[in-house]
Each structure stands twice: as structure tokens, then as C-alpha cells.
Tab-separated table of C-alpha atoms (C1' of nucleotides) in Angstrom:
chain	number	residue	atom	x	y	z
A	155	MET	CA	-41.757	5.625	-46.315
A	156	GLY	CA	-41.847	7.490	-43.043
A	157	ARG	CA	-41.510	11.156	-42.287
A	158	ALA	CA	-38.228	12.711	-43.243
A	159	PRO	CA	-36.318	13.805	-40.135
A	160	CYS	CA	-35.928	17.542	-39.734
A	161	CYS	CA	-32.225	17.159	-39.070
A	162	ASP	CA	-29.460	14.615	-38.658
A	163	LYS	CA	-30.037	13.791	-35.005
A	164	ALA	CA	-26.761	11.896	-34.741
A	165	ASN	CA	-24.728	14.969	-35.622
A	166	VAL	CA	-26.497	17.740	-33.769
A	167	LYS	CA	-25.951	18.886	-30.218
A	168	ARG	CA	-28.865	18.558	-27.851
A	169	GLY	CA	-29.673	19.739	-24.377
A	170	PRO	CA	-29.114	23.121	-22.776
A	171	TRP	CA	-27.643	25.918	-24.862
A	172	SER	CA	-24.237	27.284	-23.928
A	173	PRO	CA	-23.553	31.034	-23.742
A	174	VAL	CA	-21.343	30.700	-26.828
A	175	GLU	CA	-24.152	29.105	-28.830
A	176	ASP	CA	-26.551	31.783	-27.642
A	177	ALA	CA	-24.138	34.467	-28.779
A	178	ILE	CA	-23.753	32.874	-32.216
A	179	LEU	CA	-27.481	32.558	-32.719
A	180	ARG	CA	-28.197	36.048	-31.410
A	181	SER	CA	-25.526	37.531	-33.599
A	182	TYR	CA	-26.834	35.718	-36.664
A	183	MET	CA	-30.444	36.684	-36.014
A	184	GLU	CA	-29.560	40.319	-35.416
A	185	ALA	CA	-27.591	40.374	-38.649
A	186	GLN	CA	-30.677	39.052	-40.394
A	187	GLY	CA	-32.869	41.700	-38.825
A	188	GLY	CA	-34.587	39.177	-36.604
A	189	ALA	CA	-35.901	37.087	-39.471
A	190	ALA	CA	-34.526	33.596	-39.666
A	191	GLY	CA	-35.751	32.777	-43.134
A	192	ASN	CA	-35.394	29.031	-43.378
A	193	TRP	CA	-34.939	27.605	-39.886
A	194	ILE	CA	-33.816	24.235	-41.201
A	195	ALA	CA	-30.988	25.864	-43.110
A	196	LEU	CA	-30.096	28.293	-40.338
A	197	PRO	CA	-27.750	26.129	-38.243
A	198	LYS	CA	-25.412	25.565	-41.170
A	199	LYS	CA	-25.420	29.222	-42.161
A	200	ALA	CA	-24.899	30.410	-38.593
A	201	GLY	CA	-22.286	27.786	-37.776
A	202	LEU	CA	-24.257	25.926	-35.140
A	203	ARG	CA	-24.390	22.182	-34.562
A	204	ARG	CA	-28.047	22.361	-33.634
A	205	CYS	CA	-31.326	21.265	-35.127
A	206	GLY	CA	-33.180	24.068	-36.876
A	207	LYS	CA	-36.177	23.523	-34.667
A	208	SER	CA	-34.004	23.847	-31.605
A	209	CYS	CA	-32.640	27.150	-32.932
A	210	ARG	CA	-36.129	28.428	-33.577
A	211	LEU	CA	-37.263	27.496	-30.088
A	212	ARG	CA	-34.226	29.023	-28.444
A	213	TRP	CA	-34.694	32.279	-30.314
A	214	LEU	CA	-38.438	32.586	-29.830
A	215	ASN	CA	-38.543	31.516	-26.201
A	216	TYR	CA	-35.336	32.934	-24.846
A	217	LEU	CA	-33.083	35.078	-27.018
A	218	ARG	CA	-35.639	37.191	-28.845
A	219	PRO	CA	-35.596	40.825	-27.667
A	220	ASN	CA	-38.065	41.997	-25.010
A	221	ILE	CA	-38.718	38.533	-23.639
A	222	ARG	CA	-39.721	38.523	-19.989
A	223	HIS	CA	-39.348	35.505	-17.735
A	224	GLY	CA	-40.873	34.752	-14.361
A	225	ASN	CA	-42.519	37.171	-11.929
A	226	PHE	CA	-45.961	37.154	-13.417
A	227	THR	CA	-47.972	40.058	-12.098
A	228	GLU	CA	-51.412	39.781	-10.566
A	229	GLU	CA	-52.808	41.499	-13.632
A	230	GLU	CA	-51.191	38.900	-15.854
A	231	ASP	CA	-52.569	36.153	-13.633
A	232	ASN	CA	-56.054	37.526	-14.097
A	233	ILE	CA	-55.657	37.787	-17.853
A	234	ILE	CA	-54.438	34.211	-18.091
A	235	ILE	CA	-57.250	32.923	-15.896
A	236	GLN	CA	-59.860	34.866	-17.790
A	237	LEU	CA	-58.593	33.799	-21.202
A	238	TYR	CA	-58.208	30.227	-20.071
A	239	ASN	CA	-61.829	30.174	-19.056
A	240	GLN	CA	-62.987	31.918	-22.193
A	241	ILE	CA	-60.990	29.898	-24.644
A	242	GLY	CA	-61.402	26.670	-22.807
A	243	SER	CA	-59.265	23.648	-22.783
A	244	ARG	CA	-59.676	20.810	-25.164
A	245	TYR	CA	-60.545	18.653	-22.269
A	246	ILE	CA	-61.711	19.514	-18.806
A	247	HIS	CA	-60.842	16.893	-16.265
A	248	ILE	CA	-63.339	16.498	-13.517
A	249	TYR	CA	-62.891	14.657	-10.311
A	250	THR	CA	-62.834	11.010	-9.727
A	251	TYR	CA	-64.159	9.691	-12.969
A	252	THR	CA	-61.523	11.168	-15.194
A	253	LEU	CA	-64.392	12.222	-17.275
A	254	LEU	CA	-63.217	14.434	-20.053
A	255	ILE	CA	-65.447	16.910	-21.698
A	256	ALA	CA	-64.656	18.241	-25.087
A	257	LEU	CA	-65.930	21.716	-25.633
A	258	SER	CA	-67.585	21.724	-28.965
A	259	GLN	CA	-68.440	25.403	-28.975
A	260	HIS	CA	-64.836	26.340	-29.485
A	261	GLY	CA	-64.610	24.892	-32.920
A	262	ASP	CA	-62.350	22.217	-34.188
A	263	LEU	CA	-61.782	19.722	-31.431
A	264	SER	CA	-58.665	18.419	-33.095
A	265	TYR	CA	-56.840	21.477	-31.801
A	266	GLY	CA	-55.315	21.563	-28.395
A	267	PHE	CA	-55.410	24.484	-26.085
A	268	ARG	CA	-54.238	27.783	-27.600
A	269	TRP	CA	-51.503	28.976	-25.287
A	270	SER	CA	-50.224	31.189	-28.046
A	271	VAL	CA	-53.493	33.116	-28.006
A	272	ILE	CA	-53.058	33.869	-24.325
A	273	ALA	CA	-49.376	34.669	-24.687
A	274	SER	CA	-50.181	37.152	-27.445
A	275	GLN	CA	-52.162	39.182	-24.900
A	276	LEU	CA	-49.222	39.385	-22.520
A	277	SER	CA	-46.366	41.610	-23.537
A	278	GLY	CA	-43.047	39.786	-23.668
A	279	ARG	CA	-44.463	36.421	-22.638
A	280	THR	CA	-44.066	33.267	-24.671
A	281	ASP	CA	-46.592	30.522	-25.041
A	282	ASN	CA	-44.135	28.142	-23.420
A	283	ASP	CA	-43.811	30.408	-20.392
A	284	VAL	CA	-47.546	30.830	-20.037
A	285	LYS	CA	-48.072	27.110	-20.396
A	286	ASN	CA	-45.462	26.323	-17.769
A	287	TYR	CA	-46.810	28.998	-15.445
A	288	TRP	CA	-50.315	27.671	-15.748
A	289	ASN	CA	-49.345	24.065	-15.256
A	290	THR	CA	-47.034	24.656	-12.305
A	291	LYS	CA	-48.607	27.594	-10.490
A	292	LEU	CA	-52.009	28.839	-11.485
A	293	LYS	CA	-53.670	25.494	-11.889
A	294	LYS	CA	-52.650	24.524	-8.380
A	295	ARG	CA	-53.730	27.825	-6.926
A	296	LEU	CA	-57.128	27.477	-8.488
A	297	SER	CA	-57.256	23.838	-7.565
A	298	LEU	CA	-59.245	23.007	-10.628
A	299	PRO	CA	-60.475	19.477	-10.925
A	300	ASN	CA	-57.996	17.150	-12.448
A	301	SER	CA	-57.690	13.690	-13.819
A	302	ASN	CA	-56.116	12.393	-10.649
A	303	GLY	CA	-59.348	12.922	-8.861
A	304	ASP	CA	-59.870	14.703	-5.614
A	305	THR	CA	-61.748	12.340	-3.439
A	306	ALA	CA	-61.118	14.424	-0.366
A	307	SER	CA	-62.799	17.374	-1.933
A	308	SER	CA	-66.349	18.135	-1.082
A	309	SER	CA	-66.937	21.259	-3.046
A	310	THR	CA	-69.800	22.022	-5.303
A	311	TRP	CA	-68.993	23.532	-8.620
A	312	MET	CA	-71.194	25.344	-10.990
A	313	ILE	CA	-69.996	25.501	-14.528
A	314	ASP	CA	-71.685	27.503	-17.223
A	315	TYR	CA	-71.619	27.161	-20.957
A	316	ASN	CA	-68.247	28.870	-21.129
A	317	CYS	CA	-66.971	26.356	-18.626
A	318	GLN	CA	-66.280	29.016	-16.060
A	319	VAL	CA	-66.263	27.762	-12.536
A	320	PHE	CA	-68.328	30.068	-10.438
A	321	GLN	CA	-69.116	29.020	-6.966
A	322	GLN	CA	-68.728	26.589	-4.195
A	323	LEU	CA	-70.430	25.641	-1.016
A	324	PRO	CA	-69.874	28.171	1.748
A	325	ALA	CA	-68.864	25.451	4.157
A	326	LEU	CA	-65.630	25.340	2.237
A	327	GLU	CA	-64.956	29.039	2.057
A	328	ALA	CA	-62.012	28.692	4.362
A	329	ARG	CA	-60.119	26.771	1.742
A	330	PRO	CA	-57.639	29.091	0.014
A	331	GLU	CA	-58.233	27.667	-3.429
A	332	MET	CA	-61.900	28.356	-3.012
A	333	GLU	CA	-61.186	31.980	-2.336
A	334	MET	CA	-59.398	32.097	-5.624
A	335	LEU	CA	-62.483	30.877	-7.395
A	336	SER	CA	-64.386	33.869	-6.201
A	337	ASN	CA	-61.895	36.066	-8.018
A	338	LEU	CA	-62.802	34.633	-11.352
A	339	PRO	CA	-64.688	36.946	-13.634
A	340	MET	CA	-68.391	36.482	-13.139
A	341	PRO	CA	-70.246	38.615	-15.655
A	342	SER	CA	-74.003	38.604	-15.636
A	343	ILE	CA	-74.287	36.638	-12.494
A	344	ASP	CA	-77.215	37.117	-10.181
A	345	TYR	CA	-76.864	35.746	-6.709
A	346	GLY	CA	-79.697	33.410	-6.044
A	347	PRO	CA	-81.403	32.486	-2.841
A	348	GLY	CA	-79.614	30.857	-0.017
A	349	LEU	CA	-76.077	29.776	-0.527
A	350	MET	CA	-76.004	29.046	-4.199
A	351	VAL	CA	-75.136	31.250	-7.093
A	352	GLN	CA	-77.409	31.578	-10.033
A	353	ALA	CA	-76.192	32.015	-13.547
A	354	GLY	CA	-77.860	34.424	-15.875
A	355	PRO	CA	-79.963	33.088	-18.674
A	356	SER	CA	-77.914	30.688	-20.697
A	357	PRO	CA	-79.125	29.789	-24.143
A	358	ASN	CA	-77.409	26.508	-24.041
A	359	ILE	CA	-75.508	25.017	-21.192
A	360	ARG	CA	-72.935	22.670	-22.511
A	361	SER	CA	-71.638	20.879	-19.579
A	362	ILE	CA	-71.083	18.867	-17.243
A	363	ILE	CA	-71.314	15.708	-15.439
A	364	ASP	CA	-73.281	14.129	-12.718
A	365	LEU	CA	-70.540	13.601	-10.206
A	366	GLY	CA	-72.589	12.971	-7.183
A	367	SER	CA	-74.875	10.616	-5.497
A	368	ALA	CA	-78.450	10.267	-6.594
A	369	SER	CA	-79.719	12.661	-3.987
A	370	ASN	CA	-77.704	15.771	-4.554
A	371	SER	CA	-76.051	15.709	-7.884
A	372	TRP	CA	-77.891	18.244	-9.972
A	373	VAL	CA	-80.032	20.980	-8.661
A	374	SER	CA	-82.056	23.798	-10.053
A	375	ASN	CA	-84.186	26.508	-8.529
A	376	GLU	CA	-86.759	26.463	-11.247
A	377	SER	CA	-88.957	24.118	-13.153
A	378	LEU	CA	-87.150	22.806	-16.111
A	379	SER	CA	-86.225	19.796	-18.043
A	380	ILE	CA	-82.811	18.901	-19.237
A	381	ASN	CA	-82.126	16.949	-22.337
A	382	TRP	CA	-78.808	15.657	-23.418
A	383	SER	CA	-77.265	13.510	-25.993
A	384	ILE	CA	-74.200	11.377	-26.017
A	385	HIS	CA	-72.330	10.576	-29.140
A	386	SER	CA	-70.053	7.879	-28.044
A	387	PRO	CA	-68.206	4.870	-29.303
A	388	TYR	CA	-68.549	3.306	-25.882
A	389	SER	CA	-71.452	1.267	-24.703
A	390	PHE	CA	-70.939	1.813	-20.957
A	391	GLY	CA	-72.596	-1.495	-20.476
A	392	VAL	CA	-75.894	0.189	-21.162
A	393	ALA	CA	-77.678	-0.173	-24.440
A	394	GLU	CA	-78.009	3.121	-26.236
A	395	SER	CA	-81.762	2.807	-26.248
A	396	SER	CA	-81.735	2.372	-22.483
A	397	ARG	CA	-79.594	5.334	-21.607
A	398	PRO	CA	-81.319	8.227	-19.907
A	399	THR	CA	-81.611	11.210	-22.156
A	400	SER	CA	-83.531	13.646	-20.049
A	401	VAL	CA	-84.635	14.584	-16.582
A	402	SER	CA	-87.129	17.097	-15.373
A	403	CYS	CA	-88.066	18.698	-12.114
A	404	SER	CA	-90.371	21.207	-10.591
A	405	GLN	CA	-89.290	23.991	-8.301
A	406	GLY	CA	-88.688	22.649	-4.878
A	407	ALA	CA	-86.895	23.204	-1.643
A	408	ALA	CA	-84.304	20.501	-1.501
A	409	GLY	CA	-81.668	21.140	1.084
A	410	GLY	CA	-83.510	24.193	2.298
A	411	HIS	CA	-82.171	26.329	-0.524
A	412	GLY	CA	-85.123	26.279	-2.818
A	413	TRP	CA	-83.234	24.060	-5.138
A	414	THR	CA	-84.490	20.856	-6.567
A	415	ASP	CA	-82.469	17.824	-7.238
A	416	LEU	CA	-82.806	16.900	-10.832
A	417	GLY	CA	-82.203	13.350	-9.913
A	418	PHE	CA	-79.889	12.067	-12.536
A	419	GLY	CA	-79.486	9.335	-10.079
A	420	SER	CA	-78.568	5.759	-10.397
A	421	SER	CA	-79.187	5.202	-14.062
A	422	TRP	CA	-76.730	7.896	-14.921
A	423	ASN	CA	-74.230	6.685	-12.370
A	424	ASN	CA	-74.368	3.256	-13.881
A	425	ILE	CA	-73.201	4.761	-17.105
A	426	ILE	CA	-70.326	6.804	-15.807
A	427	ASN	CA	-69.108	4.020	-13.577
A	428	ASP	CA	-68.363	2.083	-16.716
A	429	LEU	CA	-66.504	4.858	-18.435
A	430	PRO	CA	-63.066	4.016	-19.684
A	431	SER	CA	-60.343	6.084	-18.106
A	432	ASN	CA	-59.528	7.776	-21.364
A	433	TYR	CA	-63.082	8.696	-22.097
A	434	GLU	CA	-63.202	11.667	-24.403
A	435	GLU	CA	-66.615	12.638	-25.483
A	436	VAL	CA	-68.915	15.481	-26.088
A	437	LEU	CA	-71.764	15.647	-23.691
A	438	GLU	CA	-74.215	18.339	-24.588
A	439	ILE	CA	-76.894	19.426	-22.235
A	440	SER	CA	-79.349	22.068	-23.157
A	441	ALA	CA	-81.271	23.763	-20.417
A	442	PRO	CA	-82.697	27.189	-21.183
A	443	ASN	CA	-82.283	29.630	-18.347
A	444	ALA	CA	-80.885	26.875	-16.208
A	445	LEU	CA	-78.283	26.397	-13.629
A	446	ALA	CA	-76.187	23.335	-13.299
A	447	VAL	CA	-74.413	22.312	-10.180
A	448	ALA	CA	-72.149	19.343	-10.051
A	449	SER	CA	-71.062	17.814	-6.824
A	450	PRO	CA	-68.415	15.217	-6.356
A	451	LYS	CA	-69.393	11.961	-4.840
A	452	GLY	CA	-69.823	11.927	-1.132
A	453	VAL	CA	-71.083	15.452	-0.647
B	207	DA	C1'	-24.819	16.430	6.234
B	208	DA	C1'	-27.147	13.128	3.447
B	209	DG	C1'	-30.935	11.296	1.238
B	210	DT	C1'	-35.316	11.891	-0.775
B	211	DA	C1'	-39.280	14.120	-2.648
B	212	DC	C1'	-41.012	17.693	-5.036
B	213	DC	C1'	-40.873	21.622	-8.213
B	214	DT	C1'	-39.539	24.345	-12.171
B	215	DC	C1'	-38.881	25.285	-16.783
B	216	DA	C1'	-35.894	24.799	-20.921
B	217	DA	C1'	-35.874	21.734	-24.380
B	218	DC	C1'	-37.560	18.018	-27.090
B	219	DC	C1'	-41.154	15.338	-29.618
B	220	DG	C1'	-44.589	14.571	-32.786
B	221	DC	C1'	-48.333	16.055	-35.311
B	222	DA	C1'	-50.967	19.047	-38.227
B	223	DA	C1'	-51.144	23.193	-40.844
B	224	DC	C1'	-49.028	25.808	-44.088
B	225	DC	C1'	-46.226	26.846	-48.119
B	226	DC	C1'	-44.663	26.343	-52.575
B	227	DG	C1'	-42.970	24.254	-56.760
C	240	DC	C1'	-54.411	19.267	-57.231
C	241	DC	C1'	-50.500	16.853	-55.233
C	242	DG	C1'	-46.714	16.015	-52.413
C	243	DG	C1'	-42.604	17.095	-50.004
C	244	DG	C1'	-40.433	20.439	-47.091
C	245	DT	C1'	-41.027	23.747	-43.421
C	246	DT	C1'	-43.249	25.989	-39.637
C	247	DG	C1'	-45.976	26.387	-35.521
C	248	DC	C1'	-47.561	24.682	-31.445
C	249	DG	C1'	-49.377	21.739	-27.528
C	250	DG	C1'	-47.933	17.996	-24.748
C	251	DT	C1'	-44.342	15.947	-22.360
C	252	DT	C1'	-39.826	15.070	-20.408
C	253	DG	C1'	-36.025	15.241	-17.403
C	254	DA	C1'	-31.978	17.789	-15.480
C	255	DG	C1'	-31.104	20.879	-12.092
C	256	DG	C1'	-32.649	23.324	-8.139
C	257	DT	C1'	-35.049	23.586	-3.743
C	258	DA	C1'	-37.489	21.991	0.263
C	259	DC	C1'	-38.168	18.664	3.483
C	260	DT	C1'	-36.998	14.808	6.603
DNA sequence: AAGTACCTCAACCGCAACCCG
DNA sequence: CCGGGTTGCGGTTGAGGTACT
């Protein structure tokens, strides 16, 4: 026996709401003091040929008092961006490999992104509005990596354990989306030598991916070793016992910046080249007091 | 002016959590 | 505790609008 339908789909109206329907629903809800009670039973009581879920959505996202639509302010933009970075998305899509990182530090990975949490911080905004605004406007402005890949891009991204994107190569400063990145909140950031940005001490960097070639993929300005673990159902064509699980480096001067390539290199690339397109996995990297820089291929 | 591509966002879908008898 | 009904919410769709050719 399957799930019981929430309504008789054959006998309910669908699609855009008419002004008359809006008026009926608004009138009913106001008479009830704004509390619907049972949404499933509401359409019959109110005299609407609509699914209860549709009524709920229409009320919460459109008819409810004090709802604001469109014209997000710069302050709201900043709040959304900041909360997005703090809360994190279930998956972060990065560049050409469609490599998806699940952020384990945010709790139950079975949840999706919490737009409602962000919307609750913005007066009169609905989660649907915030979600749409992010997906259609802010995401493009920030030009965050996506699953479609960005092979033309040659930026360098640093991502800390909160998955905030901090910096990029100065050669690309002219790009508008890169300017936006510099507006992201950057607490506890010390600017390092040369052209890179150094993160403050991070107890545990949970990130990222070797996106680059063997020579410039990961860099650090200090001696450190990085260990990681992969818990994966996929074999990547590499036996688990043969997969690299750590790299180390000493302080160096690669690229003239005092940064040393950690040299994830070819063994790591062999793994990610075999990743399935829907790869969803937790990759944990711990690197005390470390900085991680990921570059897309070709930089 | 017409055709096409792209964008926006209201609405729908499906799933999981929650509620309650 | 169990199970069915209800609610809440993120992901997705597609109609309508706009921009571009």
C-alpha cells in the first residue's frame, strides 16, 4: 500500500491562484485569526477547490500579512551570504569534477539546506523567496563553483572549515565576481605573505579537493602534514589500501610566495578522475593551523 | 516584427519529521 | 510503541515575462 494522497488531485484546481481565490483564502484565514488549524480540511471549510498544501503555501508565501517580495537590500544580501556560508549547503559543488562535499560538521547530512533558518533572520521574507533569490541572483553574483564546471576559470580558492570562500589570485581581481568574494565576512583572517591570504588557526579543516595539476594544487606556508580519510562506497579504480591518505611538506618558496606545494599530485588525481558524476562523500582533512588552497585544473 | 534564448518566481512534488489516538 | 494523518521544507518545474538577435 502506497502513501495516501493528500487530496483528490483529479478534483482540485492547480496552477496560479486567481484574485477571487486569494480573497476567499485571506478572508477565511483572517476569520480564523491567522491560524489554519487543519490545512487538509481547510479547502472544504473555506469553499476552495484547492489542495490543502496549496492553500498553506499560498498563505505562507504570498497572502500572509507583512510579506515582502523582491528588492532585497544590500544588508539582506550580506545576511543571506553570511548565513549561507555559516550554515553551509548539504553539498558544495566544485568545478569540473562535480565533486560534492558533504559537510559533516553541520549535523545530520540527511537534511538539505535550511533556507527557513535564513528567512527567519529577514523580516517579511519567506524561505521560498530567499531560496529563489539565492539561486537566481546571489549565486551568480558570487560565481560560486557549480556542478556544471567552470573550465574557463582560473581562480584559486581558499576554503576554511566553515566552507567560507576567502580569496583568489590577484591576477583575477578585475573579475566582478571576484570582487564580491572580497566582501564576504572574513573574521580572524591574517593576510599572509605575498599574494595569498592566510587563515587563522583552524582546529580542523574539513575540506576540500585537489582540483589542480600536480604542481600547484595544494599549498601551505608552513611545515605540516595533512591526513585525510575517505569513507566511500566507490573504488575509484584504486584499491582502498593503495589510496593516498596523507601528504607532508616543509616550508618552501614555491611560486615565489613562500608557499609549498603539498603535492597531492598524480595519485590523487587518478582517484578523482574516476569519480562518478553523482559522487557524494565526506572527505575530511585535518591540518592544524593550516591553510588549504584549491586551484582548478590548468592554473 | 518575429523568433529564440534566457530569466524569474509561484507553485508543485516528494520526503521526512511531527503529532496524536 | 505503532501507525496513519498532517505539517514543514528543500528541490524542482514550467508558464510568463524580458532581453537579445
